[in-house]
Coordinates of C-alpha atoms in Angstrom, one line a residue:
M1 CA 51.0 -49.6 -50.3
K2 CA 53.0 -46.4 -50.8
I3 CA 51.1 -43.5 -52.4
E4 CA 52.7 -44.1 -55.8
T5 CA 51.3 -47.6 -55.8
Q6 CA 48.0 -46.5 -54.4
C7 CA 47.6 -44.2 -57.4
L8 CA 47.6 -47.3 -59.6
H9 CA 45.9 -50.0 -57.5
E10 CA 43.5 -48.5 -54.9
G11 CA 39.8 -48.5 -55.6
Y12 CA 39.6 -51.3 -58.2
T13 CA 41.0 -54.9 -58.0
P14 CA 40.0 -57.2 -60.8
K15 CA 38.9 -60.7 -60.0
N16 CA 39.7 -63.8 -62.0
G17 CA 39.0 -63.1 -65.7
E18 CA 37.9 -59.5 -65.1
P19 CA 39.3 -56.5 -67.0
R20 CA 42.7 -55.2 -65.8
V21 CA 41.5 -51.6 -66.5
M22 CA 38.6 -50.2 -64.4
P23 CA 35.6 -50.5 -66.7
I24 CA 33.0 -47.8 -67.4
V25 CA 29.6 -48.9 -66.1
Q26 CA 27.4 -46.8 -68.5
S27 CA 24.1 -47.3 -66.7
T28 CA 21.8 -45.0 -64.7
T29 CA 20.0 -47.8 -63.0
Y30 CA 20.4 -51.2 -61.3
V31 CA 18.1 -54.3 -61.3
Y32 CA 16.9 -56.2 -58.2
D33 CA 15.1 -59.5 -57.8
S34 CA 12.2 -58.2 -55.8
T35 CA 10.5 -55.1 -54.5
D36 CA 11.7 -56.1 -51.0
D37 CA 15.3 -56.1 -52.2
I38 CA 14.9 -52.5 -53.5
A39 CA 13.2 -51.5 -50.3
A40 CA 16.1 -52.9 -48.2
V41 CA 18.6 -50.8 -50.1
F42 CA 16.6 -47.6 -49.5
D43 CA 16.5 -48.5 -45.8
D44 CA 20.3 -48.9 -45.8
P45 CA 21.9 -47.3 -48.9
T46 CA 25.4 -48.7 -48.1
K47 CA 24.2 -52.2 -49.0
S48 CA 24.0 -51.6 -52.7
L49 CA 23.4 -49.1 -55.5
I50 CA 20.2 -47.3 -56.0
Y51 CA 20.5 -44.9 -58.9
S52 CA 23.4 -43.1 -60.6
R53 CA 22.4 -39.8 -59.2
F54 CA 23.7 -41.1 -55.9
E55 CA 26.4 -43.5 -57.0
N56 CA 27.9 -45.4 -59.9
P57 CA 30.2 -48.4 -59.9
T58 CA 32.9 -46.7 -61.9
T59 CA 32.8 -43.5 -59.8
D60 CA 32.7 -45.6 -56.6
C61 CA 36.1 -47.1 -57.5
V62 CA 37.5 -43.6 -58.0
E63 CA 36.0 -42.4 -54.7
K64 CA 37.7 -45.3 -52.9
K65 CA 41.0 -44.4 -54.5
I66 CA 40.9 -40.7 -53.6
A67 CA 39.8 -41.5 -50.0
A68 CA 42.8 -43.9 -49.7
L69 CA 45.2 -41.3 -51.2
E70 CA 44.1 -38.6 -48.7
G71 CA 44.0 -41.0 -45.8
G72 CA 40.3 -40.7 -45.3
V73 CA 37.6 -43.3 -44.7
A74 CA 35.2 -42.4 -47.6
A75 CA 34.7 -40.0 -50.4
M76 CA 31.9 -38.6 -52.7
C77 CA 32.6 -37.3 -56.1
T78 CA 30.7 -34.3 -57.5
S79 CA 30.2 -32.7 -60.9
S80 CA 32.6 -29.9 -60.2
G81 CA 34.9 -28.4 -57.6
Q82 CA 32.4 -25.7 -56.9
A83 CA 29.8 -28.3 -56.1
A84 CA 32.2 -29.9 -53.7
S85 CA 32.8 -26.6 -52.0
L86 CA 29.0 -26.0 -51.8
L87 CA 28.0 -29.4 -50.4
S88 CA 30.9 -29.4 -48.0
I89 CA 29.3 -26.4 -46.2
L90 CA 25.6 -27.2 -46.8
N91 CA 26.1 -30.6 -45.2
I92 CA 26.5 -29.0 -41.8
C93 CA 25.3 -25.4 -42.1
E94 CA 21.8 -24.1 -42.6
A95 CA 20.1 -20.7 -42.5
G96 CA 21.2 -18.8 -39.3
D97 CA 24.6 -20.5 -39.1
S98 CA 28.0 -19.1 -39.9
F99 CA 31.4 -20.5 -40.9
I100 CA 34.9 -19.0 -41.1
A101 CA 36.9 -19.0 -44.3
C102 CA 40.4 -17.8 -45.2
A103 CA 40.2 -14.7 -47.3
S104 CA 42.9 -15.7 -49.8
I105 CA 41.0 -18.5 -51.6
Y106 CA 39.8 -19.0 -55.1
G107 CA 37.6 -16.2 -56.5
G108 CA 34.8 -18.5 -57.4
T109 CA 34.6 -19.8 -53.9
I110 CA 34.7 -16.2 -52.5
N111 CA 31.6 -15.5 -54.7
L112 CA 29.9 -18.7 -53.6
F113 CA 30.6 -18.1 -49.9
G114 CA 30.1 -14.4 -49.8
Y115 CA 27.1 -13.9 -52.0
T116 CA 25.2 -17.1 -52.8
L117 CA 25.4 -18.6 -49.3
K118 CA 24.6 -15.2 -47.8
K119 CA 21.3 -15.3 -49.8
M120 CA 20.6 -18.6 -48.2
G121 CA 21.0 -17.2 -44.7
I122 CA 24.5 -18.6 -44.1
E123 CA 27.2 -16.1 -43.0
C124 CA 30.8 -16.4 -44.1
I125 CA 33.3 -14.8 -41.7
W126 CA 36.4 -13.8 -43.5
V127 CA 39.8 -14.1 -41.8
D128 CA 43.3 -13.3 -43.2
H129 CA 45.5 -16.2 -44.0
D130 CA 48.3 -14.9 -41.8
C131 CA 46.1 -14.1 -38.8
T132 CA 47.4 -15.0 -35.4
E133 CA 45.8 -17.8 -33.4
E134 CA 44.2 -15.2 -31.2
E135 CA 42.7 -13.3 -34.1
L136 CA 41.4 -16.6 -35.5
N137 CA 39.8 -17.6 -32.3
A138 CA 38.2 -14.2 -32.0
A139 CA 36.3 -14.7 -35.3
F140 CA 34.2 -17.5 -34.0
K141 CA 30.5 -17.0 -33.1
D142 CA 28.1 -19.2 -31.2
N143 CA 26.6 -20.3 -34.5
T144 CA 29.9 -21.0 -36.3
K145 CA 29.8 -24.6 -37.7
A146 CA 33.0 -24.9 -39.7
V147 CA 36.3 -23.5 -40.8
F148 CA 37.5 -23.5 -44.4
G149 CA 40.8 -22.8 -46.1
E150 CA 43.1 -23.9 -49.0
T151 CA 46.4 -25.6 -48.6
L152 CA 47.8 -23.5 -51.4
A153 CA 45.6 -20.6 -52.2
N154 CA 44.5 -20.0 -55.8
P155 CA 46.1 -17.7 -57.2
A156 CA 47.8 -16.0 -54.2
L157 CA 49.7 -19.2 -53.3
T158 CA 49.6 -18.4 -49.7
V159 CA 50.3 -21.5 -47.5
L160 CA 47.8 -22.2 -44.8
D161 CA 49.0 -23.1 -41.3
I162 CA 46.8 -26.1 -41.3
E163 CA 47.8 -27.3 -37.8
M164 CA 47.0 -23.9 -36.3
W165 CA 43.7 -23.6 -38.1
A166 CA 42.7 -27.1 -37.1
K167 CA 43.6 -26.4 -33.4
A168 CA 41.3 -23.3 -33.4
A169 CA 38.5 -25.2 -35.1
H170 CA 38.6 -28.1 -32.7
A171 CA 38.8 -25.8 -29.7
H172 CA 35.5 -24.5 -30.8
G173 CA 34.1 -27.9 -31.5
V174 CA 33.8 -27.5 -35.4
P175 CA 35.6 -29.3 -38.3
L176 CA 38.3 -27.9 -40.5
I177 CA 37.6 -28.2 -44.2
I178 CA 40.6 -28.0 -46.5
D179 CA 40.7 -27.5 -50.3
N180 CA 43.7 -29.5 -51.3
T181 CA 43.4 -29.0 -55.1
F182 CA 46.9 -27.5 -55.8
A183 CA 48.9 -29.6 -53.4
T184 CA 47.1 -32.9 -54.1
P185 CA 47.7 -35.8 -51.6
I186 CA 51.1 -36.3 -53.3
L187 CA 52.5 -33.1 -51.8
C188 CA 50.3 -32.7 -48.7
R189 CA 47.8 -34.8 -46.8
P190 CA 45.8 -32.3 -44.7
I191 CA 44.1 -35.0 -42.6
E192 CA 47.6 -35.8 -41.1
W193 CA 47.8 -32.2 -39.9
G194 CA 44.3 -32.1 -38.3
A195 CA 41.9 -31.4 -41.2
D196 CA 38.6 -33.3 -40.9
I197 CA 37.2 -32.9 -44.4
V198 CA 39.3 -32.5 -47.6
I199 CA 37.9 -31.3 -51.0
H200 CA 39.3 -31.0 -54.5
S201 CA 38.5 -29.6 -57.8
T202 CA 39.5 -32.8 -59.6
S203 CA 39.5 -30.8 -62.9
K204 CA 42.9 -29.7 -62.0
Y205 CA 46.0 -31.9 -61.2
M206 CA 44.0 -35.0 -60.4
D207 CA 42.7 -35.0 -64.0
G208 CA 45.7 -33.2 -65.4
H209 CA 44.6 -33.4 -69.0
A210 CA 41.7 -30.9 -69.0
V211 CA 39.2 -33.4 -70.2
Q212 CA 36.6 -33.5 -67.4
V213 CA 35.2 -31.1 -64.8
G214 CA 34.7 -32.7 -61.4
G215 CA 35.1 -32.4 -57.6
V216 CA 35.4 -34.6 -54.6
I217 CA 34.8 -34.5 -50.8
V218 CA 36.8 -36.8 -48.5
D219 CA 35.7 -37.6 -45.0
S220 CA 38.5 -38.3 -42.5
G221 CA 36.1 -40.2 -40.2
K222 CA 37.9 -38.6 -37.2
F223 CA 35.6 -35.7 -36.3
D224 CA 33.2 -36.3 -33.4
W225 CA 29.8 -35.1 -34.4
T226 CA 28.1 -35.9 -31.2
S227 CA 28.9 -32.8 -29.1
G228 CA 25.4 -31.5 -29.5
K229 CA 26.5 -28.8 -32.0
F230 CA 25.4 -30.8 -35.0
P231 CA 21.8 -32.0 -34.6
C232 CA 21.7 -32.7 -38.3
M233 CA 24.0 -35.6 -37.6
T234 CA 22.7 -36.8 -34.3
E235 CA 18.9 -36.3 -34.6
P236 CA 16.6 -38.3 -37.0
D237 CA 16.5 -37.2 -40.6
E238 CA 12.9 -37.0 -41.4
S239 CA 13.6 -36.8 -45.1
Y240 CA 15.3 -40.2 -45.0
H241 CA 13.3 -42.7 -42.9
G242 CA 14.4 -41.0 -39.6
I243 CA 18.0 -42.2 -40.0
V244 CA 20.4 -40.9 -37.3
Y245 CA 23.7 -40.7 -39.2
T246 CA 26.1 -40.9 -36.2
K247 CA 24.3 -44.1 -35.0
Q248 CA 23.7 -46.0 -38.2
Y249 CA 26.8 -44.9 -40.1
S250 CA 29.3 -44.1 -37.4
F251 CA 32.2 -44.9 -39.7
A252 CA 31.6 -41.9 -41.9
P253 CA 28.3 -40.1 -41.0
Y254 CA 29.4 -36.9 -42.8
I255 CA 29.9 -38.4 -46.2
V256 CA 26.7 -40.7 -45.9
K257 CA 24.7 -37.7 -45.1
A258 CA 26.1 -35.7 -48.0
R259 CA 25.3 -38.5 -50.4
M260 CA 21.8 -39.5 -49.2
Q261 CA 20.5 -36.1 -48.4
L262 CA 22.4 -33.5 -50.5
M263 CA 23.3 -35.5 -53.6
R264 CA 19.8 -36.9 -53.6
D265 CA 18.3 -33.4 -53.7
F266 CA 21.0 -31.5 -55.8
G267 CA 21.9 -34.4 -58.2
C268 CA 25.4 -33.0 -59.0
Y269 CA 27.0 -36.4 -59.5
P270 CA 29.6 -37.0 -62.2
A271 CA 29.1 -39.2 -65.3
A272 CA 30.7 -42.6 -65.3
N273 CA 32.8 -41.6 -68.4
S274 CA 34.1 -38.5 -66.5
S275 CA 35.1 -40.8 -63.6
F276 CA 37.0 -43.1 -65.9
L277 CA 38.9 -40.2 -67.4
L278 CA 39.7 -38.9 -63.9
N279 CA 41.1 -42.3 -62.9
L280 CA 43.5 -42.2 -65.9
G281 CA 44.8 -39.0 -64.5
L282 CA 45.1 -40.3 -60.9
E283 CA 47.2 -43.2 -62.1
T284 CA 50.0 -40.9 -63.1
L285 CA 49.5 -38.2 -60.4
A286 CA 52.6 -39.1 -58.4
V287 CA 54.8 -39.0 -61.4
R288 CA 53.4 -35.8 -62.8
M289 CA 53.5 -33.8 -59.5
K290 CA 57.2 -34.5 -59.2
R291 CA 57.9 -33.1 -62.7
Y292 CA 55.5 -30.1 -62.2
C293 CA 57.5 -29.1 -59.1
E294 CA 60.9 -29.5 -60.7
N295 CA 59.9 -27.4 -63.7
A296 CA 58.1 -24.7 -61.7
L297 CA 61.1 -24.2 -59.3
K298 CA 63.4 -23.6 -62.3
V299 CA 60.9 -21.3 -63.9
A300 CA 60.3 -19.3 -60.7
E301 CA 64.1 -18.8 -60.3
Y302 CA 64.3 -17.6 -63.9
I303 CA 61.4 -15.1 -63.5
K304 CA 63.0 -13.7 -60.3
S305 CA 66.4 -13.3 -62.1
T306 CA 64.9 -11.2 -64.9
G307 CA 64.2 -8.2 -62.6
K308 CA 61.0 -7.6 -64.5
A309 CA 58.7 -8.9 -61.7
E310 CA 57.7 -6.8 -58.7
T311 CA 57.1 -10.1 -56.8
V312 CA 57.5 -13.8 -57.5
T313 CA 55.4 -16.1 -55.3
Y314 CA 56.3 -19.8 -55.3
P315 CA 56.5 -21.1 -51.8
A316 CA 59.3 -23.6 -52.6
L317 CA 61.5 -20.7 -53.8
E318 CA 63.9 -19.5 -51.2
G319 CA 62.8 -16.1 -49.9
S320 CA 59.2 -16.4 -51.3
K321 CA 56.4 -15.7 -48.9
G322 CA 55.1 -18.9 -47.3
H323 CA 58.5 -20.6 -47.7
E324 CA 58.8 -21.6 -44.0
L325 CA 55.3 -23.0 -43.9
A326 CA 56.0 -24.8 -47.2
K327 CA 59.0 -26.6 -45.7
K328 CA 56.7 -27.9 -43.0
Y329 CA 53.6 -28.8 -45.0
L330 CA 54.9 -29.3 -48.5
P331 CA 58.5 -30.5 -48.2
N332 CA 58.4 -32.2 -51.6
G333 CA 57.3 -29.2 -53.7
T334 CA 54.5 -26.6 -54.0
S335 CA 52.9 -27.7 -57.3
G336 CA 53.5 -26.2 -60.7
V337 CA 51.6 -22.9 -60.1
I338 CA 53.6 -19.6 -59.8
S339 CA 52.1 -16.2 -59.2
F340 CA 54.2 -13.1 -60.2
S341 CA 53.4 -9.5 -60.6
V342 CA 54.9 -7.8 -63.6
K343 CA 56.3 -4.3 -63.2
G344 CA 54.0 -1.9 -65.0
G345 CA 50.7 -3.2 -63.7
R346 CA 47.7 -4.5 -65.7
T347 CA 48.6 -3.1 -69.1
T348 CA 52.1 -4.6 -69.1
A349 CA 50.8 -7.9 -67.7
V350 CA 48.3 -8.2 -70.5
K351 CA 50.9 -7.4 -73.1
F352 CA 53.3 -10.0 -71.7
M353 CA 50.6 -12.7 -71.7
D354 CA 49.5 -11.9 -75.2
S355 CA 53.1 -12.3 -76.3
L356 CA 53.4 -15.9 -75.2
K357 CA 53.5 -18.5 -77.9
L358 CA 53.9 -21.9 -76.1
A359 CA 51.9 -21.1 -73.0
S360 CA 48.1 -21.0 -73.6
N361 CA 46.1 -18.0 -72.3
E362 CA 43.1 -19.9 -70.9
V363 CA 40.8 -20.2 -67.9
H364 CA 42.4 -23.2 -66.5
V365 CA 45.2 -24.3 -64.3
A366 CA 47.1 -27.4 -63.2
D367 CA 47.2 -28.9 -66.7
I368 CA 49.9 -31.0 -68.4
R369 CA 50.5 -28.0 -70.7
T370 CA 51.7 -24.6 -69.6
C371 CA 49.0 -22.0 -69.3
V372 CA 48.6 -18.5 -68.0
L373 CA 45.7 -16.4 -66.6
H374 CA 45.3 -12.8 -65.5
P375 CA 43.1 -13.3 -62.4
A376 CA 42.0 -9.6 -62.1
S377 CA 40.5 -9.9 -65.6
A378 CA 39.1 -13.4 -65.3
T379 CA 38.6 -15.7 -62.2
H380 CA 38.5 -12.8 -59.8
R381 CA 36.9 -10.2 -62.1
Q382 CA 33.8 -10.0 -59.9
L383 CA 35.7 -9.0 -56.8
S384 CA 35.9 -5.4 -55.4
D385 CA 39.3 -3.7 -55.1
E386 CA 39.2 -4.5 -51.3
Q387 CA 38.5 -8.2 -52.0
L388 CA 41.3 -8.4 -54.6
V389 CA 43.7 -7.1 -52.1
A390 CA 42.5 -9.5 -49.4
A391 CA 42.9 -12.3 -52.0
G392 CA 46.5 -11.2 -52.7
I393 CA 45.8 -10.0 -56.2
D394 CA 46.8 -6.8 -58.0
G395 CA 46.5 -5.7 -61.7
G396 CA 49.9 -6.9 -62.6
L397 CA 49.5 -10.4 -61.1
I398 CA 49.8 -13.3 -63.5
R399 CA 49.0 -16.9 -62.6
L400 CA 51.4 -19.2 -64.4
S401 CA 50.7 -22.9 -64.4
V402 CA 53.9 -24.7 -65.5
G403 CA 53.3 -27.8 -67.5
L404 CA 55.3 -30.9 -68.4
E405 CA 57.1 -29.5 -71.5
N406 CA 60.9 -29.3 -71.5
V407 CA 61.7 -26.6 -69.0
D408 CA 64.1 -24.9 -71.4
D409 CA 61.2 -24.4 -73.9
I410 CA 59.0 -22.9 -71.2
I411 CA 61.8 -20.5 -70.2
E412 CA 62.5 -19.5 -73.9
D413 CA 58.8 -18.7 -74.3
L414 CA 58.8 -16.5 -71.1
K415 CA 62.0 -14.8 -72.2
A416 CA 60.5 -13.7 -75.5
A417 CA 57.5 -12.4 -73.8
F418 CA 59.6 -10.4 -71.2
E419 CA 61.6 -8.9 -74.1
S420 CA 58.3 -7.7 -75.6
I421 CA 57.7 -5.5 -72.5

């Protein structure tokens, strides 16, 4: 199936007389005929369901769909995008380990990696998104276990050279983890460029309607965990019957370990109803992404034409930073998100945003409705001035998430706000 068809049909196929629409299985538990049957499932959790802290039939369908869309072999949904980011690292890193991350990523992820994981004894090594291959290779240490980046950074909109970062990661025997939230598999499939693990905040474009918070981790099934660098994969897990993940679950050891070890202990699994709502968003994802990209390109061209912005970053826009990489990795568009810096700095940016009528001023992005955010005042408020610069943010920067309204109405709203400053 082509990806547009996969959005509608992957994950759930009704049998004779069953519901056409994927049903909500609103149950935390499942019944077995005997104690031995339950024991058998605990011995091999891939045989059936145990408890909805691990897996739920509704969510299972969504996981299968997202894995298919990304070209992976398996997926695990989480209760938020932050949970997906956290578990993607904790699944292979422990106290005393390090991992490399691109510096221009989402502010919440910067806090998670730079502060919370540091308290747990895991070091994050920050590297500029536009580093050379030599500089990236120089950042690795003997204890480095992974590399992390975003296809399209939030909100700097830098485009990661996925192929180069994958090459460096694999040269050092570690996986590349890519956050593909803004691009979605409709615009870019990082696994095809060498990524090993893909994560999303499903609260954004995948949902699209701002009705559920969620995340997902997708396992490509392509990384070789048996080099000796990952004993957590190749040695018995004493917390789970001495299972050796690479032996017993060679098809997707990473995601099975994440589910049976980390999800068991952290319990950050989404509710069945949330997964049902997410699936409704996924069904229209291919149609929506095309419209987001069309609207955003017109809006970016308009903002640039006003002369009231110091910079306009939209990688699909000719002359915008990241344009050449976008042509390689995102030839069909670069989402509906635009970052632009208003002349006059923070005060002028705030006045501009407060003058908008159609666009909502809110802590969200990638919605069906146009919305705006001032990152330095909100999502990246906790960062130092140096970290803001590294993340590509200044006081005048505005993150504009172009929605599905008529583009003329969006531009009229922006025009009135520009006139106010």
